Amino acid sequence: MNKDLQSIQPDRPNIITTEIDAVKFHRKMDTKAIVARMIVREQVIVEKFYSDGLEILAELKRNLSLKYTDKSFQGQRDYRSAFREASHRLLLKVKDNKLLVKKSPEIGWLELLYPDVSEFYVSFPEVQGMNSSWQWYKKGIEVETLNLILHPFYGTYFPTRFDHLKLFDKWLKNYVGSKEKAIDIGVGSGVLSFQLIQNGFENIFATDINKNAIIGVSQECKRFGYEDKITLNHGDLFENCDVKADLIVFNPPWLLAKHKLEEGIDKAMYYEKELFPRFFKHSYEHLNSDGKIVLIFSSLAEVVDEKSTHPIIEELRNNNRFRKDLHLRRDVRASSRRTKRTNSRRKEKVELWVLAPKLKK
Ligand SMILES: C[S@@+](CC[C@H](N)C(=O)[O-])C[C@H]1O[C@@H](n2cnc3c(N)ncnc32)[C@H](O)[C@@H]1O
């Protein structure tokens, strides 16, 4: 691992380390009244049982759904934003890396992410997020194409379906070009890099804008003995990359953002308009003349909104940099990207695009 990366600190939920002026909730209190106070900006600490917090959040949902009755896209967005804001006023106390309330889950992230803080408050929704992430981390995700079990680090994107990995595997098995150097943009939990290694690639420059992804992949590389094969980097696209590669792989976010992006998982799902033009411009500079780009994409945006543009087709149409070498599509089998499976989701296809540079450099 690159020396600079040893000092990288994970992104972690915000905490409060000072004493706070907050209402202390216990079971004799009226949940409705407590929720009303949270809505007018008072903080509430859950003192006795973890389930008290769940009840308060259920009541908050009920309360806000009565106010936010507009079912339009914007109306529902306003509702979610009000819930998000108020729910973060519900707090839990952590002492010696454990939640103080009774019957609460054991969450290893409290120790791993906060080794330096002995007492703090953290919001209930953040605790729920850490709990869910801890369950995935502990249990692991079996990736058949790799014959490995991955343990994704907190706040990192990881696959919950595998159609795109199968497509990539099929393509890799037939790949006959040079396997000296590859670049994996947006390494996430490391899956594509690990596939490259298992298929004989010698050296991979793997990078992500999410610090936690880099920390997680570095731990996984140690576990699998892949450290000599991967150079990890934290940065935006090709930042700090002075490599020219035979292959550049990118499984980018699939949906154009209509909101301001937050750090972390948000940037794994949504992209800003300039992401793809920047990616193609720099890919061209970092690719050997007989190299290839492999992009994993999905028809999801198109299925949801017919008028949406396809960033890869746009590149091929508008610029004279790349030609299409191959385009494979495959049905989507199970839900993923943390969204519920809907009708539109059922029509979705996952895509693998292979592009080659057009002009000889
Ligand atoms: C859909 S996930 C794919 C992760 C992994 N490669 C996989 O196939 O499961 C997209 C990844 O790209 C990363 N990403 C998004 N924008 C980026 C950027 N500008 N530079 C580098 N990485 C970025 C995200 O943090 C995320 O880890």
Coordinates of C-alpha atoms and ligand atoms in Angstrom, one line a residue:
M1 CA 0.0 0.0 0.0
N2 CA 1.1 3.5 -0.8
K3 CA 2.7 5.1 2.3
D4 CA 0.4 8.2 2.2
L5 CA -2.5 5.9 2.6
Q6 CA -1.4 4.6 6.0
S7 CA -2.5 8.0 7.5
I8 CA -5.9 7.9 5.8
Q9 CA -8.7 8.3 8.4
P10 CA -12.1 6.8 7.6
D11 CA -15.2 8.9 7.2
R12 CA -17.4 8.2 10.1
P13 CA -20.7 9.5 11.4
N14 CA -20.7 12.9 13.2
I15 CA -20.7 12.6 17.0
I16 CA -21.2 15.0 19.9
T17 CA -18.5 14.9 22.6
T18 CA -19.7 17.8 24.7
E19 CA -22.6 17.8 27.3
I20 CA -25.8 18.7 25.6
D21 CA -29.1 20.2 26.6
A22 CA -31.6 17.5 25.6
V23 CA -34.8 15.8 26.8
K24 CA -34.1 12.4 28.4
F25 CA -36.7 9.9 27.2
H26 CA -38.1 7.2 29.4
R27 CA -41.0 4.9 28.9
K28 CA -43.5 6.8 31.0
M29 CA -43.3 9.8 28.7
D30 CA -45.7 10.4 25.9
T31 CA -44.1 9.5 22.6
K32 CA -46.3 11.9 20.6
A33 CA -45.3 14.8 22.8
I34 CA -41.6 13.9 22.5
V35 CA -41.9 13.8 18.7
A36 CA -43.6 17.2 18.6
R37 CA -40.6 18.6 20.5
M38 CA -38.1 17.0 18.1
I39 CA -39.9 18.6 15.2
V40 CA -39.5 22.0 16.8
R41 CA -35.7 21.3 17.1
E42 CA -35.3 19.9 20.6
Q43 CA -32.8 17.0 21.0
V44 CA -33.9 13.8 22.7
I45 CA -31.7 11.2 24.3
V46 CA -33.0 7.6 24.5
E47 CA -32.0 6.4 28.0
K48 CA -33.4 3.0 28.7
F49 CA -34.1 0.6 25.8
Y50 CA -33.0 0.6 22.1
S51 CA -36.5 -0.2 21.1
D52 CA -37.7 3.1 22.6
G53 CA -35.8 4.8 19.8
L54 CA -37.5 2.6 17.2
E55 CA -40.9 3.6 18.6
I56 CA -40.0 7.3 18.5
L57 CA -38.9 7.1 14.9
A58 CA -42.1 5.2 14.0
E59 CA -44.2 8.0 15.6
L60 CA -42.1 10.6 13.8
K61 CA -42.9 9.0 10.5
R62 CA -46.6 8.9 11.3
N63 CA -46.6 12.5 12.4
L64 CA -44.8 13.8 9.3
S65 CA -46.8 11.6 6.9
L66 CA -49.9 13.4 8.1
K67 CA -48.3 16.8 7.3
Y68 CA -46.6 15.8 4.0
T69 CA -49.6 14.5 2.0
D70 CA -48.4 15.6 -1.4
K71 CA -47.5 12.4 -3.2
S72 CA -45.7 14.1 -6.0
F73 CA -41.9 13.5 -6.4
Q74 CA -41.1 16.8 -4.8
G75 CA -43.7 16.3 -2.0
Q76 CA -42.2 13.0 -1.1
R77 CA -38.7 14.4 -1.3
D78 CA -39.7 17.2 1.2
Y79 CA -41.2 14.5 3.5
R80 CA -38.0 12.5 3.5
S81 CA -35.9 15.6 4.1
A82 CA -38.1 16.6 7.1
F83 CA -37.8 13.1 8.5
R84 CA -34.1 13.0 8.0
E85 CA -33.6 16.4 9.8
A86 CA -35.8 15.6 12.8
S87 CA -34.7 12.0 13.2
H88 CA -31.1 13.1 13.7
R89 CA -32.2 14.9 16.8
L90 CA -32.8 11.5 18.5
L91 CA -29.5 10.6 20.2
L92 CA -27.9 7.6 21.9
K93 CA -25.0 7.7 24.3
V94 CA -21.9 5.6 23.6
K95 CA -19.4 4.8 26.4
D96 CA -16.3 2.7 26.0
N97 CA -17.4 1.9 22.5
K98 CA -20.8 0.4 23.5
L99 CA -24.3 1.8 23.4
L100 CA -25.5 2.5 26.9
V101 CA -29.2 1.6 26.2
K102 CA -30.4 -1.9 27.1
K103 CA -31.1 -4.6 24.5
S104 CA -29.0 -2.8 21.9
P105 CA -27.1 -4.4 19.1
E106 CA -23.3 -5.0 19.3
I107 CA -21.8 -2.8 16.7
G108 CA -18.1 -3.3 16.1
W109 CA -17.8 -0.1 14.1
L110 CA -18.1 1.9 17.4
E111 CA -14.7 0.6 18.4
L112 CA -13.1 0.5 15.0
L113 CA -14.2 4.0 13.9
Y114 CA -13.8 5.7 17.3
P115 CA -10.8 4.2 19.1
D116 CA -9.9 7.7 20.2
V117 CA -13.2 8.8 21.9
S118 CA -14.4 7.2 25.1
E119 CA -17.8 9.0 25.5
F120 CA -20.1 10.6 22.9
Y121 CA -23.6 11.0 21.6
V122 CA -24.5 9.8 18.1
S123 CA -27.8 10.0 16.3
F124 CA -30.2 7.0 16.2
P125 CA -30.3 6.8 12.4
E126 CA -26.5 6.8 12.2
V127 CA -26.5 3.9 14.7
Q128 CA -29.0 2.1 12.5
G129 CA -26.7 2.6 9.5
M130 CA -23.7 1.3 11.4
N131 CA -25.6 -1.7 12.7
S132 CA -26.7 -2.7 9.2
S133 CA -23.2 -2.2 7.8
W134 CA -21.7 -4.2 10.7
Q135 CA -24.1 -7.2 10.0
W136 CA -22.9 -7.2 6.3
Y137 CA -19.2 -6.9 7.4
K138 CA -19.5 -9.7 9.9
K139 CA -21.4 -12.1 7.7
G140 CA -19.6 -11.2 4.5
I141 CA -20.7 -11.4 0.9
E142 CA -20.0 -14.5 -1.1
V143 CA -18.9 -13.6 -4.6
E144 CA -19.1 -16.8 -6.7
T145 CA -17.1 -15.5 -9.7
L146 CA -14.3 -14.8 -7.3
N147 CA -14.7 -17.8 -5.0
L148 CA -14.2 -15.3 -2.2
I149 CA -16.1 -13.9 0.7
L150 CA -15.8 -10.1 0.9
H151 CA -16.2 -8.1 4.1
P152 CA -17.1 -4.5 3.0
F153 CA -15.9 -1.7 5.2
Y154 CA -18.3 0.8 6.7
G155 CA -19.7 3.3 4.1
T156 CA -18.5 1.4 1.1
Y157 CA -20.5 0.3 -1.9
F158 CA -20.6 -3.5 -2.4
P159 CA -22.5 -5.7 -4.9
T160 CA -25.7 -7.5 -3.8
R161 CA -26.3 -9.1 -7.2
F162 CA -23.7 -10.4 -9.5
D163 CA -24.9 -10.3 -13.2
H164 CA -22.4 -7.6 -14.1
L165 CA -19.6 -9.5 -12.5
K166 CA -20.5 -12.6 -14.5
L167 CA -20.5 -10.5 -17.7
F168 CA -17.1 -9.1 -16.8
D169 CA -15.8 -12.6 -16.0
K170 CA -17.0 -13.9 -19.3
W171 CA -15.2 -11.1 -21.2
L172 CA -12.0 -11.5 -19.1
K173 CA -11.8 -15.2 -19.8
N174 CA -11.7 -14.4 -23.6
Y175 CA -9.4 -11.4 -23.3
V176 CA -6.2 -11.9 -25.3
G177 CA -4.4 -8.5 -24.9
S178 CA -1.6 -7.6 -22.6
K179 CA -2.1 -8.1 -18.8
E180 CA 0.7 -6.0 -17.5
K181 CA -1.2 -2.9 -16.2
A182 CA -4.8 -2.1 -15.4
I183 CA -6.5 0.8 -13.8
D184 CA -9.7 0.3 -11.7
I185 CA -11.6 3.5 -11.2
G186 CA -14.0 3.5 -8.3
V187 CA -12.7 0.3 -6.7
G188 CA -15.5 0.1 -4.1
S189 CA -15.2 -3.2 -2.3
G190 CA -12.5 -4.4 -4.7
V191 CA -14.5 -6.9 -6.8
L192 CA -13.3 -5.9 -10.3
S193 CA -9.7 -5.6 -9.2
F194 CA -9.8 -9.0 -7.6
Q195 CA -11.3 -10.4 -10.8
L196 CA -8.4 -8.8 -12.8
I197 CA -5.9 -10.4 -10.4
Q198 CA -7.5 -13.8 -10.6
N199 CA -7.4 -13.6 -14.4
G200 CA -3.7 -12.9 -14.5
F201 CA -3.3 -9.1 -14.5
E202 CA 0.0 -8.3 -12.9
N203 CA -0.4 -4.7 -11.7
I204 CA -3.5 -2.7 -10.8
F205 CA -3.8 0.9 -9.9
A206 CA -7.0 1.0 -8.0
T207 CA -8.6 4.2 -6.8
D208 CA -11.7 5.6 -5.3
I209 CA -13.0 9.0 -4.2
N210 CA -14.3 7.3 -1.0
K211 CA -11.6 7.0 1.7
N212 CA -13.4 4.1 3.4
A213 CA -13.3 2.0 0.1
I214 CA -9.5 2.4 0.0
I215 CA -9.2 1.4 3.7
G216 CA -11.5 -1.6 3.2
V217 CA -9.7 -2.8 0.0
S218 CA -6.3 -2.5 1.6
Q219 CA -7.5 -4.8 4.5
E220 CA -8.9 -7.3 2.0
C221 CA -5.7 -7.3 -0.1
K222 CA -3.8 -8.2 3.1
R223 CA -6.2 -11.0 3.8
F224 CA -6.0 -12.4 0.2
G225 CA -2.3 -11.9 -0.2
Y226 CA -2.9 -9.5 -3.1
E227 CA -0.9 -6.6 -1.7
D228 CA 1.9 -6.9 -4.3
K229 CA -0.5 -6.7 -7.2
I230 CA -2.5 -3.5 -6.2
T231 CA -1.5 0.1 -5.8
L232 CA -4.3 1.8 -3.9
N233 CA -5.0 5.5 -4.2
H234 CA -7.6 7.9 -2.7
G235 CA -8.7 10.5 -5.2
D236 CA -11.0 11.8 -7.9
L237 CA -10.9 9.7 -11.1
F238 CA -7.2 9.7 -12.4
E239 CA -5.9 12.0 -9.7
N240 CA -2.3 10.9 -8.7
C241 CA -2.2 8.3 -11.5
D242 CA 0.9 8.3 -13.7
V243 CA 0.2 4.9 -15.1
K244 CA -0.6 4.0 -18.7
A245 CA -2.7 0.9 -18.8
D246 CA -3.7 -1.9 -21.1
L247 CA -7.1 -1.9 -19.5
I248 CA -9.2 0.7 -17.6
V249 CA -12.2 -0.6 -15.8
F250 CA -15.0 1.5 -14.3
N251 CA -18.3 0.4 -12.8
P252 CA -19.6 4.0 -12.4
P253 CA -22.7 5.3 -10.7
W254 CA -25.7 4.7 -12.9
L255 CA -28.0 7.6 -12.2
L256 CA -27.7 11.3 -13.0
A257 CA -27.9 13.2 -9.8
K258 CA -30.7 15.8 -9.4
H259 CA -29.4 16.8 -6.0
K260 CA -26.1 17.9 -4.5
L261 CA -24.1 14.8 -3.9
E262 CA -22.9 13.8 -0.4
E263 CA -19.7 11.9 0.3
G264 CA -19.7 8.1 0.5
I265 CA -22.4 5.8 -0.9
D266 CA -24.3 8.7 -2.6
K267 CA -21.4 9.0 -5.0
A268 CA -21.5 5.3 -5.8
M269 CA -25.1 5.6 -7.0
Y270 CA -25.4 9.0 -8.6
Y271 CA -23.1 11.0 -10.9
E272 CA -22.7 14.7 -11.7
K273 CA -23.0 15.6 -15.3
E274 CA -19.3 16.2 -15.8
L275 CA -18.2 12.8 -14.4
F276 CA -18.3 10.9 -17.7
P277 CA -16.8 13.6 -20.0
R278 CA -13.9 13.9 -17.5
F279 CA -13.5 10.1 -17.2
F280 CA -13.3 9.7 -21.0
K281 CA -10.9 12.6 -21.5
H282 CA -8.5 11.2 -18.9
S283 CA -9.0 7.6 -19.9
Y284 CA -7.8 8.5 -23.4
E285 CA -4.6 9.9 -21.9
H286 CA -4.0 6.9 -19.6
L287 CA -4.6 4.2 -22.2
N288 CA -2.0 2.4 -24.3
S289 CA -2.7 2.7 -28.0
D290 CA -3.9 -0.9 -28.2
G291 CA -5.6 -0.7 -24.8
K292 CA -9.3 -1.1 -23.9
I293 CA -11.8 0.6 -21.5
V294 CA -14.4 -1.7 -19.9
L295 CA -17.4 0.1 -18.5
I296 CA -20.2 -1.6 -16.5
F297 CA -23.5 0.2 -16.9
S298 CA -27.2 -0.4 -16.7
S299 CA -30.3 0.6 -18.6
L300 CA -31.9 1.7 -15.3
A301 CA -31.9 5.4 -16.0
E302 CA -33.5 4.8 -19.4
V303 CA -36.1 2.5 -18.0
V304 CA -37.1 5.1 -15.3
D305 CA -37.0 8.1 -17.7
E306 CA -37.1 7.5 -21.5
K307 CA -35.7 11.0 -22.0
S308 CA -32.5 10.3 -20.0
T309 CA -29.3 10.3 -22.0
H310 CA -26.8 7.5 -21.9
P311 CA -23.4 8.9 -21.1
I312 CA -21.4 6.2 -23.0
I313 CA -23.5 6.5 -26.1
E314 CA -23.1 10.3 -25.8
E315 CA -19.4 9.9 -25.8
L316 CA -19.3 7.7 -28.8
R317 CA -21.6 10.0 -30.7
N318 CA -20.1 13.4 -29.8
N319 CA -16.4 12.8 -29.5
N320 CA -13.8 11.3 -31.8
R321 CA -11.9 9.5 -29.1
F322 CA -13.2 5.9 -28.8
R323 CA -14.9 3.3 -31.0
K324 CA -17.2 0.6 -29.7
D325 CA -15.5 -2.7 -29.6
L326 CA -18.2 -4.7 -27.9
H327 CA -21.6 -4.2 -26.1
L328 CA -23.0 -7.0 -24.0
R329 CA -26.4 -6.9 -22.2
R330 CA -27.8 -9.2 -19.6
D331 CA -31.1 -9.4 -17.6
V332 CA -31.0 -8.3 -14.0
R333 CA -31.9 -11.2 -11.7
A334 CA -32.3 -9.8 -8.2
S335 CA -32.6 -6.4 -6.5
S336 CA -29.6 -4.3 -5.7
R337 CA -28.2 -0.9 -5.2
R338 CA -30.3 -0.8 -2.1
T339 CA -33.5 -0.1 -4.0
K340 CA -36.7 -2.1 -3.8
R341 CA -37.4 -4.1 -7.0
T342 CA -40.1 -2.4 -9.0
N343 CA -41.6 -3.0 -12.4
S344 CA -39.1 -0.7 -14.0
R345 CA -36.3 -2.6 -12.2
R346 CA -37.6 -5.8 -13.7
K347 CA -37.0 -4.5 -17.2
E348 CA -33.5 -3.4 -16.4
K349 CA -30.5 -4.8 -18.1
V350 CA -26.9 -4.7 -17.0
E351 CA -24.4 -3.7 -19.7
L352 CA -20.8 -4.2 -20.4
W353 CA -19.2 -1.8 -22.8
V354 CA -15.7 -2.2 -24.3
L355 CA -14.2 0.8 -26.0
A356 CA -11.0 1.1 -27.9
P357 CA -9.1 4.4 -28.7
K358 CA -9.9 5.6 -32.2
L359 CA -6.8 7.5 -33.2
K360 CA -3.3 6.0 -32.9
K361 CA -1.4 8.1 -30.5
Ligands
LIG1 C1 -21.1 1.5 -8.4 S1 -19.7 1.6 -7.4 C2 -18.7 0.3 -8.0 C3 -17.8 -0.3 -7.0 C4 -17.0 -1.5 -7.5 N1 -16.1 -1.2 -8.6 C5 -18.0 -2.6 -7.9 O1 -18.0 -2.9 -9.2 O2 -18.7 -3.1 -7.1 C6 -19.0 3.1 -8.0 C7 -17.7 3.5 -7.2 O3 -17.1 4.6 -7.9 C8 -16.7 5.5 -6.9 N2 -16.6 6.9 -7.5 C9 -17.6 7.7 -7.8 N3 -17.2 8.9 -8.3 C10 -15.8 8.7 -8.3 C11 -14.8 9.6 -8.8 N4 -15.0 10.8 -9.2 N5 -13.5 9.2 -8.7 C12 -13.2 7.9 -8.2 N6 -14.2 7.1 -7.7 C13 -15.4 7.5 -7.8 C14 -17.7 5.4 -5.8 O4 -17.1 5.8 -4.5 C15 -17.9 3.9 -5.8 O5 -17.0 3.2 -4.9

